[in-house]
Short mmCIF file of C-alpha atoms in Angstrom, two decimals:
data_model
loop_
_atom_site.label_atom_id
_atom_site.label_comp_id
_atom_site.label_asym_id
_atom_site.label_seq_id
_atom_site.Cartn_x
_atom_site.Cartn_y
_atom_site.Cartn_z
CA GLU A 1 -14.23 20.16 -12.41
CA ALA A 2 -11.04 21.06 -9.71
CA GLY A 3 -10.53 17.91 -7.62
CA VAL A 4 -10.44 17.91 -3.85
CA ALA A 5 -7.33 19.88 -2.57
CA GLN A 6 -5.45 19.11 0.53
CA SER A 7 -1.90 20.68 2.36
CA PRO A 8 0.29 20.21 3.20
CA ARG A 9 1.34 16.92 1.52
CA TYR A 10 3.67 15.76 4.03
CA LYS A 11 4.23 16.80 7.85
CA ILE A 12 6.88 15.33 10.16
CA ILE A 13 6.58 16.40 13.80
CA GLU A 14 7.59 15.67 17.25
CA LYS A 15 5.37 13.97 19.61
CA ARG A 16 3.17 16.54 21.93
CA GLN A 17 3.22 19.00 19.26
CA SER A 18 0.46 20.41 17.41
CA VAL A 19 -0.65 20.20 13.43
CA ALA A 20 -2.98 21.32 11.49
CA PHE A 21 -4.81 19.86 8.00
CA TRP A 22 -6.70 21.86 5.35
CA CYS A 23 -9.19 20.67 3.03
CA ASN A 24 -11.11 22.39 0.20
CA PRO A 25 -13.91 20.21 -1.45
CA ILE A 26 -14.99 20.40 -4.99
CA SER A 27 -17.36 23.49 -5.33
CA GLY A 28 -20.68 22.93 -4.41
CA HIS A 29 -20.42 19.57 -2.52
CA ALA A 30 -21.99 19.91 1.04
CA THR A 31 -20.29 16.82 2.73
CA LEU A 32 -16.92 16.88 3.48
CA TYR A 33 -15.16 13.87 5.05
CA TRP A 34 -11.81 13.23 7.07
CA TYR A 35 -10.54 9.77 7.22
CA GLN A 36 -7.46 8.13 8.87
CA GLN A 37 -5.66 5.80 6.84
CA ILE A 38 -2.84 3.73 9.00
CA LEU A 39 -0.31 2.04 6.98
CA GLY A 40 -1.40 -1.48 5.74
CA GLN A 41 -5.47 -0.61 6.87
CA GLY A 42 -8.70 0.79 4.95
CA PRO A 43 -9.34 4.48 5.55
CA LYS A 44 -11.33 5.33 8.93
CA LEU A 45 -13.86 7.85 8.63
CA LEU A 46 -13.08 10.64 11.51
CA ILE A 47 -15.72 12.98 10.99
CA GLN A 48 -18.34 13.83 8.40
CA PHE A 49 -19.92 17.50 7.68
CA GLN A 50 -23.13 18.30 5.87
CA ASN A 51 -22.67 21.97 4.99
CA ASN A 52 -20.92 23.67 8.28
CA GLY A 53 -22.87 20.83 10.79
CA VAL A 54 -21.22 18.11 12.10
CA VAL A 55 -23.17 14.83 11.06
CA ASP A 56 -20.74 12.07 12.56
CA ASP A 57 -17.73 12.20 14.74
CA SER A 58 -18.28 9.08 16.59
CA GLN A 59 -14.93 7.85 15.73
CA LEU A 60 -12.99 11.24 16.40
CA PRO A 61 -10.92 11.15 19.50
CA LYS A 62 -11.85 14.20 20.69
CA ASP A 63 -9.87 14.57 23.61
CA ARG A 64 -6.90 15.35 21.00
CA PHE A 65 -8.50 15.90 17.37
CA SER A 66 -10.63 18.53 16.49
CA ALA A 67 -11.97 19.66 12.97
CA GLU A 68 -14.27 22.68 11.54
CA ARG A 69 -16.10 23.55 8.39
CA LEU A 70 -16.59 27.24 8.84
CA LYS A 71 -18.99 28.85 5.98
CA GLY A 72 -19.83 25.05 4.67
CA VAL A 73 -16.70 24.92 2.70
CA ASP A 74 -13.06 24.49 3.75
CA SER A 75 -12.43 22.44 6.66
CA THR A 76 -9.23 22.35 9.09
CA LEU A 77 -8.54 19.26 11.04
CA LYS A 78 -6.33 19.53 14.33
CA ILE A 79 -4.22 17.22 16.42
CA GLN A 80 -3.27 18.28 19.72
CA PRO A 81 -0.91 17.25 21.30
CA ALA A 82 0.12 14.20 18.64
CA LYS A 83 0.70 11.17 19.49
CA LEU A 84 3.15 8.70 17.74
CA GLU A 85 -0.06 6.41 16.63
CA ASP A 86 -1.36 9.08 14.83
CA SER A 87 1.11 8.61 11.92
CA ALA A 88 -1.37 8.37 9.18
CA VAL A 89 -2.14 9.51 6.05
CA TYR A 90 -4.91 11.73 6.30
CA LEU A 91 -7.36 11.92 3.66
CA CYS A 92 -10.61 14.48 2.34
CA ALA A 93 -13.53 13.58 0.64
CA SER A 94 -16.63 15.49 -0.65
CA SER A 95 -19.64 14.40 -2.33
CA SER A 96 -22.90 16.18 -3.69
CA LEU A 97 -25.54 15.65 -1.26
CA SER A 98 -28.13 15.66 -3.93
CA ARG A 99 -25.91 13.01 -5.77
CA MET A 100 -24.59 10.88 -2.91
CA ASN A 101 -24.97 7.89 -5.26
CA TYR A 102 -22.71 9.08 -7.42
CA GLY A 103 -19.40 8.43 -5.20
CA TYR A 104 -17.01 10.10 -3.18
CA THR A 105 -13.99 12.30 -4.67
CA PHE A 106 -10.56 12.09 -2.67
CA GLY A 107 -7.66 14.61 -2.01
CA SER A 108 -3.88 13.70 -2.26
CA GLY A 109 -3.87 13.19 1.32
CA THR A 110 -1.14 14.42 3.95
CA ARG A 111 1.15 12.07 5.51
CA LEU A 112 1.90 12.77 8.95
CA THR A 113 5.02 11.08 10.46
CA VAL A 114 5.23 11.43 14.65
CA VAL A 115 8.48 10.99 15.83
CA LYS B 1 -22.43 -3.08 11.03
CA GLN B 2 -20.74 -3.57 7.94
CA GLU B 3 -17.99 -5.34 7.49
CA VAL B 4 -15.44 -5.07 3.96
CA THR B 5 -12.68 -7.59 3.61
CA GLN B 6 -10.39 -7.59 0.45
CA ILE B 7 -8.81 -10.91 -0.60
CA PRO B 8 -5.75 -11.72 -1.20
CA ALA B 9 -4.23 -9.13 0.88
CA ALA B 10 -1.32 -9.11 -1.47
CA LEU B 11 -0.64 -10.39 -5.29
CA SER B 12 2.23 -10.66 -7.69
CA VAL B 13 1.98 -11.43 -11.21
CA PRO B 14 3.67 -11.32 -14.18
CA GLU B 15 3.12 -8.64 -16.56
CA GLY B 16 0.31 -9.38 -19.32
CA GLU B 17 -1.51 -11.72 -16.84
CA ASN B 18 -5.18 -11.31 -16.55
CA LEU B 19 -6.39 -11.11 -12.49
CA VAL B 20 -9.58 -11.02 -10.61
CA LEU B 21 -9.27 -8.91 -6.98
CA ASN B 22 -12.08 -9.88 -4.66
CA CYS B 23 -14.16 -8.06 -2.41
CA SER B 24 -17.25 -9.18 0.33
CA PHE B 25 -19.45 -7.39 2.49
CA THR B 26 -21.36 -8.48 5.17
CA ASP B 27 -24.45 -6.36 5.04
CA SER B 28 -26.32 -6.40 1.33
CA ALA B 29 -28.77 -3.43 1.74
CA ILE B 30 -26.04 -1.19 0.10
CA TYR B 31 -26.39 2.28 -2.14
CA ASN B 32 -23.46 1.19 -4.13
CA LEU B 33 -19.74 -0.19 -4.16
CA GLN B 34 -16.83 1.70 -5.35
CA TRP B 35 -13.47 0.65 -6.54
CA PHE B 36 -10.40 3.14 -5.83
CA ARG B 37 -6.76 2.18 -6.43
CA GLN B 38 -4.16 4.25 -4.18
CA ASP B 39 -0.41 4.66 -4.87
CA PRO B 40 1.81 4.25 -2.11
CA GLY B 41 1.29 7.16 0.65
CA LYS B 42 -1.07 9.19 -1.68
CA GLY B 43 -4.82 9.74 -1.81
CA LEU B 44 -7.43 7.63 -3.51
CA THR B 45 -8.50 7.35 -7.44
CA SER B 46 -11.71 6.95 -8.10
CA LEU B 47 -11.44 3.79 -10.57
CA LEU B 48 -15.26 2.47 -10.63
CA LEU B 49 -18.74 3.03 -8.98
CA ILE B 50 -21.35 0.38 -9.16
CA GLN B 51 -24.57 0.95 -8.05
CA SER B 52 -26.93 -1.28 -6.59
CA SER B 53 -29.07 -1.98 -9.54
CA GLN B 54 -26.30 -2.52 -11.55
CA ARG B 55 -24.49 -5.52 -12.04
CA GLU B 56 -21.07 -4.73 -13.82
CA GLN B 57 -19.36 -1.58 -14.63
CA THR B 58 -16.52 -1.25 -17.26
CA SER B 59 -13.77 1.33 -17.79
CA GLY B 60 -10.80 0.47 -20.09
CA ARG B 61 -9.41 -2.80 -19.16
CA LEU B 62 -10.60 -2.70 -15.88
CA ASN B 63 -14.46 -4.54 -15.05
CA ALA B 64 -15.96 -4.65 -12.05
CA SER B 65 -19.18 -6.74 -11.04
CA LEU B 66 -21.67 -6.63 -8.20
CA ASP B 67 -23.67 -9.37 -6.42
CA LYS B 68 -25.70 -8.12 -3.64
CA SER B 69 -27.41 -10.76 -2.53
CA SER B 70 -24.14 -12.66 -2.19
CA GLY B 71 -22.55 -9.73 -0.98
CA ARG B 72 -19.50 -9.95 -3.28
CA SER B 73 -18.01 -7.86 -5.57
CA THR B 74 -15.16 -8.81 -8.25
CA LEU B 75 -12.57 -6.46 -9.76
CA TYR B 76 -10.92 -7.75 -13.09
CA ILE B 77 -7.79 -6.60 -14.52
CA ALA B 78 -7.45 -7.74 -18.06
CA ALA B 79 -3.45 -7.75 -19.67
CA SER B 80 -1.96 -6.04 -16.47
CA GLN B 81 0.51 -3.75 -16.77
CA PRO B 82 3.64 -2.74 -14.52
CA GLY B 83 1.69 0.93 -13.75
CA ASP B 84 -1.27 -0.93 -12.50
CA SER B 85 0.63 -1.66 -9.39
CA ALA B 86 -0.91 -0.14 -6.32
CA THR B 87 -3.10 -1.05 -3.52
CA TYR B 88 -6.99 -1.40 -4.73
CA LEU B 89 -9.44 -0.81 -2.00
CA CYS B 90 -13.23 -1.28 -2.38
CA ALA B 91 -15.57 0.31 -0.33
CA THR B 92 -19.54 0.31 0.12
CA TYR B 93 -21.60 2.90 0.60
CA GLY B 94 -25.13 2.81 2.69
CA GLY B 95 -26.39 -0.15 4.56
CA ALA B 96 -27.23 0.63 8.18
CA THR B 97 -24.53 3.16 8.86
CA ASN B 98 -24.99 5.14 5.48
CA LYS B 99 -21.28 5.62 5.85
CA LEU B 100 -18.61 4.68 3.44
CA ILE B 101 -16.82 1.61 4.77
CA PHE B 102 -13.29 0.35 3.51
CA GLY B 103 -11.80 -2.80 2.90
CA THR B 104 -8.31 -3.13 3.85
CA GLY B 105 -7.40 -3.23 0.31
CA THR B 106 -5.27 -5.91 -2.04
CA LEU B 107 -1.45 -4.83 -2.81
CA LEU B 108 -0.97 -5.69 -6.46
CA ALA B 109 2.50 -6.12 -7.65
CA VAL B 110 2.62 -6.43 -11.56
CA GLN B 111 6.19 -7.59 -12.53
CA PRO B 112 7.89 -6.47 -15.71
#
């Protein structure tokens, strides 16, 4: 099966600019996650979707971050305006609702540098 | 709140050595534990998934064990190679939060 697709792979923006990331999960996976990984740290969950509904966004900085998953498939994560501390790798993952015990599959990530 | 700790934070070994990476977690009510590999600036590649009812999983030169009662998992890498150099992350799923919670990783360097 095809993996989790993410784009772009890299992005460099100036602070206060906006940026958007895109994720296409594995076909049929109902659950989609966005993680933020700052250099030297483990990934931190930003938001979890089940189909097109939000399950958990408790760690999403809602004043600047937003995410949507239209039609329960693709998802976009947006940052507006970006801050220097948003420099990180943004990872998208998906899992099957009926097979959540079978683990998560991650995409290759988007590396964001804010200058 | 689940906390996942990995020791050591960094490890450098000569090629050919066998090595063990450690992962500990505070909440033993997990469904599974997953080990991932991450190359610099890249995404995560799943290596091994151990269900809560299992004690170990093997894939090639990798063997992962799980001791739920003591809140520990180990990843054993046999006959290490320079291509094994990467960051290794463990993550637990389940517990009170029902989320995938990551450790901070172990940065492994295998010297040729």
